[in-house]
Structure formats: structure tokens, C-alpha cells
PDB file of C-alpha atoms in Angstrom:
ATOM      1  CA  MET H   1       1.220 -25.608  27.792  1.00 71.00           C
ATOM      2  CA  LEU H   2       2.231 -22.114  26.676  1.00 83.00           C
ATOM      3  CA  VAL H   3      -0.387 -19.583  27.714  1.00 90.00           C
ATOM      4  CA  ASN H   4      -0.167 -16.138  26.121  1.00 94.00           C
ATOM      5  CA  PRO H   5       3.587 -16.466  25.469  1.00 96.00           C
ATOM      6  CA  ILE H   6       5.708 -13.436  24.742  1.00 98.00           C
ATOM      7  CA  VAL H   7       7.074 -13.505  21.204  1.00 98.00           C
ATOM      8  CA  SER H   8      10.400 -11.805  20.532  1.00 98.00           C
ATOM      9  CA  ILE H   9      10.310 -10.412  17.021  1.00 98.00           C
ATOM     10  CA  ILE H  10      13.776  -9.790  15.630  1.00 98.00           C
ATOM     11  CA  VAL H  11      13.938  -7.505  12.588  1.00 98.00           C
ATOM     12  CA  PRO H  12      17.452  -7.657  11.086  1.00 98.00           C
ATOM     13  CA  ASN H  13      17.886  -5.039   8.381  1.00 98.00           C
ATOM     14  CA  TYR H  14      20.460  -4.065   5.792  1.00 97.00           C
ATOM     15  CA  ASN H  15      19.520  -1.585   3.057  1.00 98.00           C
ATOM     16  CA  HIS H  16      15.836  -2.541   2.926  1.00 98.00           C
ATOM     17  CA  ALA H  17      14.412   0.956   3.402  1.00 98.00           C
ATOM     18  CA  ARG H  18      11.918   0.427   0.584  1.00 98.00           C
ATOM     19  CA  TYR H  19      10.360  -2.532   2.426  1.00 98.00           C
ATOM     20  CA  LEU H  20      10.653  -1.462   6.066  1.00 98.00           C
ATOM     21  CA  ASN H  21       7.361   0.367   6.490  1.00 98.00           C
ATOM     22  CA  GLN H  22       5.373  -2.569   5.124  1.00 98.00           C
ATOM     23  CA  ARG H  23       7.328  -5.032   7.290  1.00 98.00           C
ATOM     24  CA  ILE H  24       7.085  -3.072  10.513  1.00 98.00           C
ATOM     25  CA  ASP H  25       3.441  -2.158   9.969  1.00 98.00           C
ATOM     26  CA  SER H  26       2.683  -5.850   9.401  1.00 98.00           C
ATOM     27  CA  ILE H  27       4.235  -6.551  12.813  1.00 98.00           C
ATOM     28  CA  PHE H  28       2.508  -3.820  14.802  1.00 98.00           C
ATOM     29  CA  ASN H  29      -0.886  -4.640  13.249  1.00 98.00           C
ATOM     30  CA  GLN H  30      -0.818  -8.285  14.363  1.00 98.00           C
ATOM     31  CA  THR H  31      -3.977  -9.609  16.005  1.00 98.00           C
ATOM     32  CA  TYR H  32      -1.768 -11.309  18.626  1.00 98.00           C
ATOM     33  CA  GLU H  33      -0.243  -8.494  20.646  1.00 97.00           C
ATOM     34  CA  ASN H  34       1.953 -10.047  23.354  1.00 98.00           C
ATOM     35  CA  PHE H  35       5.323  -9.400  21.768  1.00 98.00           C
ATOM     36  CA  GLU H  36       8.510  -7.394  21.918  1.00 98.00           C
ATOM     37  CA  VAL H  37      10.333  -6.015  18.881  1.00 98.00           C
ATOM     38  CA  ILE H  38      14.093  -5.898  18.422  1.00 98.00           C
ATOM     39  CA  LEU H  39      15.193  -3.643  15.563  1.00 98.00           C
ATOM     40  CA  LEU H  40      18.657  -4.243  14.137  1.00 98.00           C
ATOM     41  CA  ASP H  41      20.504  -2.439  11.370  1.00 98.00           C
ATOM     42  CA  ASP H  42      23.813  -3.609   9.897  1.00 98.00           C
ATOM     43  CA  LEU H  43      25.163  -0.176   8.856  1.00 98.00           C
ATOM     44  CA  SER H  44      22.734   0.415   6.004  1.00 98.00           C
ATOM     45  CA  THR H  45      23.726   3.002   3.420  1.00 98.00           C
ATOM     46  CA  ASP H  46      20.131   3.935   2.556  1.00 98.00           C
ATOM     47  CA  ASN H  47      17.666   5.715   4.867  1.00 98.00           C
ATOM     48  CA  SER H  48      16.782   2.553   6.820  1.00 98.00           C
ATOM     49  CA  VAL H  49      17.795   3.955  10.210  1.00 98.00           C
ATOM     50  CA  GLU H  50      15.615   7.012   9.676  1.00 98.00           C
ATOM     51  CA  ILE H  51      12.650   4.731   8.986  1.00 98.00           C
ATOM     52  CA  LEU H  52      13.418   2.494  11.966  1.00 98.00           C
ATOM     53  CA  ASN H  53      13.641   5.556  14.215  1.00 98.00           C
ATOM     54  CA  SER H  54      10.266   6.822  12.995  1.00 98.00           C
ATOM     55  CA  TYR H  55       8.539   4.010  14.907  1.00 98.00           C
ATOM     56  CA  GLU H  56       7.680   4.717  18.511  1.00 97.00           C
ATOM     57  CA  ASP H  57       6.030   1.849  20.337  1.00 97.00           C
ATOM     58  CA  GLU H  58       6.567   0.585  23.872  1.00 98.00           C
ATOM     59  CA  ARG H  59       6.989  -2.931  22.490  1.00 98.00           C
ATOM     60  CA  ILE H  60      10.267  -1.923  20.823  1.00 98.00           C
ATOM     61  CA  THR H  61      12.662  -3.124  23.504  1.00 98.00           C
ATOM     62  CA  ASN H  62      15.934  -2.759  21.616  1.00 98.00           C
ATOM     63  CA  ARG H  63      17.364  -0.802  18.705  1.00 98.00           C
ATOM     64  CA  VAL H  64      20.867  -1.811  17.719  1.00 98.00           C
ATOM     65  CA  TYR H  65      22.553  -0.010  14.859  1.00 98.00           C
ATOM     66  CA  ASN H  66      25.963  -1.416  13.982  1.00 97.00           C
ATOM     67  CA  LYS H  67      28.920   0.930  13.624  1.00 97.00           C
ATOM     68  CA  ASN H  68      30.587  -1.681  11.378  1.00 97.00           C
ATOM     69  CA  ASN H  69      28.864  -3.935   8.877  1.00 96.00           C
ATOM     70  CA  SER H  70      28.952  -7.539  10.111  1.00 94.00           C
ATOM     71  CA  GLY H  71      28.749  -8.943   6.583  1.00 90.00           C
ATOM     72  CA  SER H  72      26.489 -11.733   7.791  1.00 91.00           C
ATOM     73  CA  PRO H  73      22.767 -11.972   8.487  1.00 90.00           C
ATOM     74  CA  PHE H  74      23.573 -14.794  10.901  1.00 93.00           C
ATOM     75  CA  GLN H  75      25.556 -12.396  13.108  1.00 95.00           C
ATOM     76  CA  GLN H  76      22.482 -10.179  13.259  1.00 96.00           C
ATOM     77  CA  TRP H  77      20.254 -13.146  14.111  1.00 96.00           C
ATOM     78  CA  LYS H  78      22.637 -14.128  16.906  1.00 97.00           C
ATOM     79  CA  LYS H  79      22.631 -10.589  18.291  1.00 97.00           C
ATOM     80  CA  GLY H  80      18.826 -10.567  18.248  1.00 98.00           C
ATOM     81  CA  LEU H  81      18.618 -13.938  19.983  1.00 98.00           C
ATOM     82  CA  GLU H  82      20.947 -12.698  22.733  1.00 98.00           C
ATOM     83  CA  LEU H  83      18.628  -9.720  23.349  1.00 98.00           C
ATOM     84  CA  ALA H  84      15.356 -11.665  23.140  1.00 98.00           C
ATOM     85  CA  LYS H  85      13.310 -12.126  26.304  1.00 98.00           C
ATOM     86  CA  GLY H  86      10.337 -13.962  24.805  1.00 97.00           C
ATOM     87  CA  ASP H  87       9.134 -17.531  25.021  1.00 96.00           C
ATOM     88  CA  LEU H  88       9.055 -17.781  21.212  1.00 97.00           C
ATOM     89  CA  ILE H  89      11.215 -16.153  18.518  1.00 97.00           C
ATOM     90  CA  TRP H  90      10.213 -14.779  15.128  1.00 98.00           C
ATOM     91  CA  ILE H  91      13.027 -13.616  12.867  1.00 98.00           C
ATOM     92  CA  ALA H  92      11.081 -11.221  10.689  1.00 98.00           C
ATOM     93  CA  GLU H  93      13.328 -10.436   7.752  1.00 97.00           C
ATOM     94  CA  SER H  94      13.156  -6.777   6.783  1.00 96.00           C
ATOM     95  CA  ASP H  95      12.312  -7.331   3.103  1.00 95.00           C
ATOM     96  CA  ASP H  96       9.141  -9.303   3.786  1.00 96.00           C
ATOM     97  CA  TRP H  97       5.755  -8.809   5.451  1.00 96.00           C
ATOM     98  CA  ALA H  98       3.180 -10.968   7.187  1.00 97.00           C
ATOM     99  CA  ASP H  99      -0.569 -11.333   7.291  1.00 98.00           C
ATOM    100  CA  ILE H 100      -1.981  -9.694  10.419  1.00 97.00           C
ATOM    101  CA  THR H 101      -3.057 -13.105  11.793  1.00 98.00           C
ATOM    102  CA  PHE H 102       0.374 -14.727  11.386  1.00 98.00           C
ATOM    103  CA  LEU H 103       1.366 -14.606  15.069  1.00 98.00           C
ATOM    104  CA  GLU H 104      -2.074 -15.600  16.294  1.00 97.00           C
ATOM    105  CA  LYS H 105      -1.981 -18.728  14.131  1.00 97.00           C
ATOM    106  CA  MET H 106       1.608 -19.634  14.951  1.00 96.00           C
ATOM    107  CA  VAL H 107       1.286 -19.095  18.696  1.00 96.00           C
ATOM    108  CA  LYS H 108      -1.822 -21.302  18.708  1.00 95.00           C
ATOM    109  CA  VAL H 109       0.127 -24.138  17.090  1.00 93.00           C
ATOM    110  CA  PHE H 110       3.021 -23.793  19.537  1.00 90.00           C
ATOM    111  CA  SER H 111       0.582 -23.637  22.475  1.00 88.00           C
ATOM    112  CA  GLU H 112      -1.278 -26.757  21.384  1.00 87.00           C
ATOM    113  CA  TYR H 113       1.786 -28.796  20.403  1.00 85.00           C
ATOM    114  CA  GLU H 114       4.582 -27.746  22.749  1.00 71.00           C
ATOM    115  CA  ASN H 115       6.677 -30.795  22.012  1.00 71.00           C
TER     116      ASN H 115
END
């Protein structure tokens, strides 16, 4: 049974500056707090990196800003998975947001039904 698992939250971003604050705030305001955050940017041409850099939280374990655009969200996912240290993974797309109880509810399901 998973007990208080660490969740690795991967935030892959490309030109979603207008959504980033809502997305990141929805992560850091979660009721379940045992997580790490991996921020990725695929050479955005908007002010995404500036927004990503405005967040200071000890749970941000990695910030990776590509020097060349990968052209594929799957490359970003792979990079995030390679950096993740958690028991569970949440790929939190940068143009979305989540209810503050999302992780609490999901972790409960994974803890109760490991298989």
C-alpha cells in the first residue's frame, strides 16, 4: 500500500504564458502537499520563462529550459520522466488547471487500489 507517496508533477510548457499562473497556482495550492515540481520549457517565444522563474518554492526540483525546440510534447514528457523521483507521476499540461483537491483524490485511489 502506498502511504503518503511523493508525486512528481511535470509541467511541460511551450508558449502558454497566458495560462501558466493559473496552472502553477493550481499545483501549489493542492490540499495534498507531498510532491515535487519539474518545470520544462521548449524554447517558448512568449514570456513563459519569465513566469516560470517567478515561482520560488522548495518543491521545484528541476527547471529545464531547452536551447532548441524539440518539436514534440512527448520529448518533454520523456525528459520529465527521467528527472522524476516520485512514486506517482502527474503530467500537468501548462494550458490547463486543476481543482485544489485533485491530487488528494487521485493519491487516495492509487493508495487504495495499488494494482
